[in-house]
Structure formats: structure tokens, C-alpha cells
Coordinates of C-alpha atoms in Angstrom, one line a residue:
M4 CA -25.3 57.2 -61.7
N5 CA -24.3 58.1 -58.4
L6 CA -23.0 54.8 -56.4
L7 CA -23.2 56.4 -52.8
L8 CA -26.7 56.7 -52.9
P9 CA -27.6 53.3 -52.6
K10 CA -25.3 52.5 -50.2
T11 CA -26.1 55.9 -48.1
F12 CA -29.7 54.7 -48.1
F13 CA -29.0 51.3 -47.7
F14 CA -27.2 51.7 -44.2
V15 CA -29.5 54.1 -43.7
A16 CA -32.5 51.2 -43.4
I17 CA -30.1 49.0 -41.2
L18 CA -29.9 52.6 -38.8
F19 CA -33.4 52.5 -39.0
V20 CA -34.4 49.4 -38.8
T21 CA -32.5 48.8 -35.4
L22 CA -32.8 51.3 -33.2
E23 CA -36.9 50.8 -34.3
A24 CA -36.4 47.5 -32.9
S25 CA -34.5 48.4 -29.4
G26 CA -37.2 50.8 -28.6
Q27 CA -39.1 47.7 -29.1
N28 CA -37.1 46.6 -25.9
Y29 CA -37.3 48.7 -24.3
K30 CA -39.0 48.9 -20.9
P31 CA -38.7 51.9 -18.5
Q32 CA -38.3 52.3 -15.0
V33 CA -40.6 55.1 -13.7
K34 CA -41.5 56.4 -10.1
T35 CA -43.0 59.1 -9.0
D36 CA -41.5 62.2 -8.4
H37 CA -43.8 64.6 -7.5
I38 CA -47.0 65.6 -8.3
A39 CA -48.9 69.8 -8.4
I40 CA -51.7 71.4 -7.8
V41 CA -53.8 74.2 -8.2
V42 CA -55.4 75.2 -5.1
A43 CA -57.4 79.2 -4.5
D44 CA -56.5 79.6 -1.2
L45 CA -52.4 78.4 -0.1
P46 CA -52.7 78.9 3.8
A47 CA -56.1 76.8 3.7
S48 CA -54.5 74.2 1.5
A49 CA -50.8 74.3 3.7
Q50 CA -52.8 73.4 6.3
F51 CA -55.2 70.8 5.3
Y52 CA -52.0 69.0 4.1
S53 CA -49.5 69.7 6.9
E54 CA -52.5 68.9 10.3
I55 CA -54.8 66.9 8.5
L56 CA -53.0 64.4 6.6
G57 CA -49.3 64.3 7.9
L58 CA -46.9 66.0 5.7
N59 CA -44.1 67.8 5.7
E60 CA -43.1 71.2 4.6
I61 CA -40.0 71.6 2.7
T62 CA -38.2 74.2 0.9
N63 CA -40.2 75.9 -2.5
Q64 CA -37.0 75.3 -4.5
T65 CA -38.7 77.8 -7.2
K66 CA -38.8 80.6 -4.4
K67 CA -42.0 81.8 -5.0
P68 CA -44.8 82.8 -3.3
N69 CA -46.8 81.9 -4.7
I70 CA -45.9 78.1 -5.1
R71 CA -45.9 75.5 -0.9
W72 CA -43.9 72.6 -1.3
F73 CA -44.6 68.9 1.2
T74 CA -43.4 65.4 1.3
F75 CA -45.1 61.9 1.2
A76 CA -43.4 60.1 3.6
D77 CA -41.8 57.6 1.1
G78 CA -40.7 61.2 -0.4
V79 CA -42.6 62.4 -2.8
E80 CA -43.2 66.2 -2.8
L81 CA -46.8 67.4 -3.7
H82 CA -46.0 70.6 -5.1
L83 CA -49.3 73.6 -4.0
I84 CA -49.9 75.8 -6.2
N85 CA -52.0 79.3 -5.9
R86 CA -53.6 80.7 -8.9
S87 CA -57.2 80.4 -10.8
K88 CA -58.3 76.6 -10.7
E89 CA -60.8 77.9 -13.2
G90 CA -61.7 75.0 -15.7
I91 CA -60.8 71.6 -13.0
Q92 CA -63.7 69.5 -13.1
L93 CA -63.6 67.8 -9.7
I94 CA -65.2 64.3 -9.5
K95 CA -64.2 60.8 -7.0
D96 CA -63.5 59.4 -10.0
V97 CA -59.9 61.6 -10.2
H98 CA -58.4 61.4 -6.8
L99 CA -55.3 60.8 -4.7
A100 CA -55.0 57.6 -2.9
L101 CA -52.7 57.8 -0.1
A102 CA -52.0 53.9 1.9
V103 CA -52.4 55.3 5.9
N104 CA -50.1 53.1 8.7
D105 CA -53.3 52.7 10.8
F106 CA -57.0 52.9 9.4
D107 CA -58.4 52.6 11.8
A108 CA -56.8 56.0 13.9
F109 CA -56.9 57.8 11.3
V110 CA -60.8 57.8 10.2
N111 CA -61.4 58.4 14.2
M112 CA -58.9 61.4 14.2
L113 CA -60.7 62.8 10.9
R114 CA -64.1 62.5 13.1
E115 CA -62.2 64.0 16.2
K116 CA -61.1 66.8 14.3
K117 CA -64.7 67.1 12.3
V118 CA -63.5 66.4 8.9
N119 CA -66.1 65.2 6.7
F120 CA -65.3 61.5 4.7
E121 CA -67.3 59.3 2.8
N122 CA -67.9 56.0 0.9
W123 CA -67.5 55.4 -2.4
P124 CA -71.3 54.8 -2.7
G125 CA -71.2 58.3 -1.2
E126 CA -72.7 57.3 2.5
A127 CA -71.2 60.5 4.1
N128 CA -69.2 59.6 7.2
S129 CA -68.8 55.1 6.5
T130 CA -65.9 53.7 5.3
N131 CA -66.1 51.2 3.0
S132 CA -63.2 47.9 1.0
R133 CA -62.5 47.7 -1.9
P134 CA -63.5 44.5 -4.1
D135 CA -60.0 43.6 -3.3
G136 CA -60.5 43.4 0.4
V137 CA -58.5 47.0 1.1
K138 CA -60.8 49.5 3.6
Q139 CA -60.6 52.7 2.0
V140 CA -62.4 56.1 3.0
Y141 CA -62.8 59.3 0.0
I142 CA -62.5 63.0 1.5
Q143 CA -61.8 66.2 0.3
D144 CA -59.5 68.9 0.7
P145 CA -60.4 72.7 0.2
D146 CA -60.3 73.1 -3.0
G147 CA -62.5 70.0 -2.9
Y148 CA -60.0 67.4 -4.7
W149 CA -60.8 63.7 -4.3
I150 CA -58.1 61.4 -1.7
E151 CA -57.7 58.4 -1.7
I152 CA -57.6 57.5 2.5
N153 CA -56.1 53.4 2.3
D154 CA -55.0 50.9 4.8
A155 CA -53.3 49.2 0.8
E156 CA -49.8 50.0 2.1
R157 CA -48.6 47.3 5.4
F158 CA -46.2 49.8 7.0

């Protein structure tokens, strides 16, 4: 009988239990790096995100001509990728939520630029407040992606 096998098994069992226990205590610290969306008309989407949402265009590190990169005020990047949107379902429940520093001024800008917006129930040119008191409005980008604009974060 090989006496080495039980000792090896015991060591592996202890190692497994130790790794399993340490994994249960691990809580990742996660922050947003970037968001990537597929768009049908890259120039129209780039114009929307820069002119309506005020995002700054940054260097596209991929150097691919079908991709453009933008950045939010907090440094999170948005990557627009020109490719077929076949199979992508667009519903308001799946949306990007952005906080602005002056909600009323933003809504006035939407009106001035004739950008369609609605509240959560779908009433055109209307805003509403969430149950937590945050004011919100919904717009769609040129590809139909829903974007919630709110005053959740006080700048």
C-alpha cells in the first residue's frame, strides 16, 4: 500500500478548503471602466453624444475606423461601434442612467434643440420624479437606445 497517497489527498483537501473559505470572504471592489454600444450611423450617434450629452471625444485606442470613443465627466468611457444591430431589442427598462448638474437647464436645452423626451409612463415632453424623489426624463439616441437623465447626483 502506498502511504504517500493519503498524505497527498489530505494536503489537497486542506488546500481546497482553505481556498474555498478565502473565496467566500472576497468582496470585489468594482467600478465602471467603459460602456460599449452598437450603432447603425456612427456620425449621427457621435454628434448626439457630443452635442446633446456633452461628452468629449477621446482617442480611439483601437484605431479602427468603425469605432469612436467618448468620455463622461467621471472618466468612464463610451465606445460607439458601427456594426449591425440585428437582434438588439430596445425597451425603456434597459437604459443608461445619467445624472446632470442642472436638470431644469438640461430639459430646457432638449426643448430648444427639439429633442423628443418623455417621462417614465411615456407622456411626451414631461418629466417625473422617481419614488426616491429624483427628477427624471427619458430620451432616445439615434439608434433608439433609452437614456434616463436625472438629478440623482448633486454636483
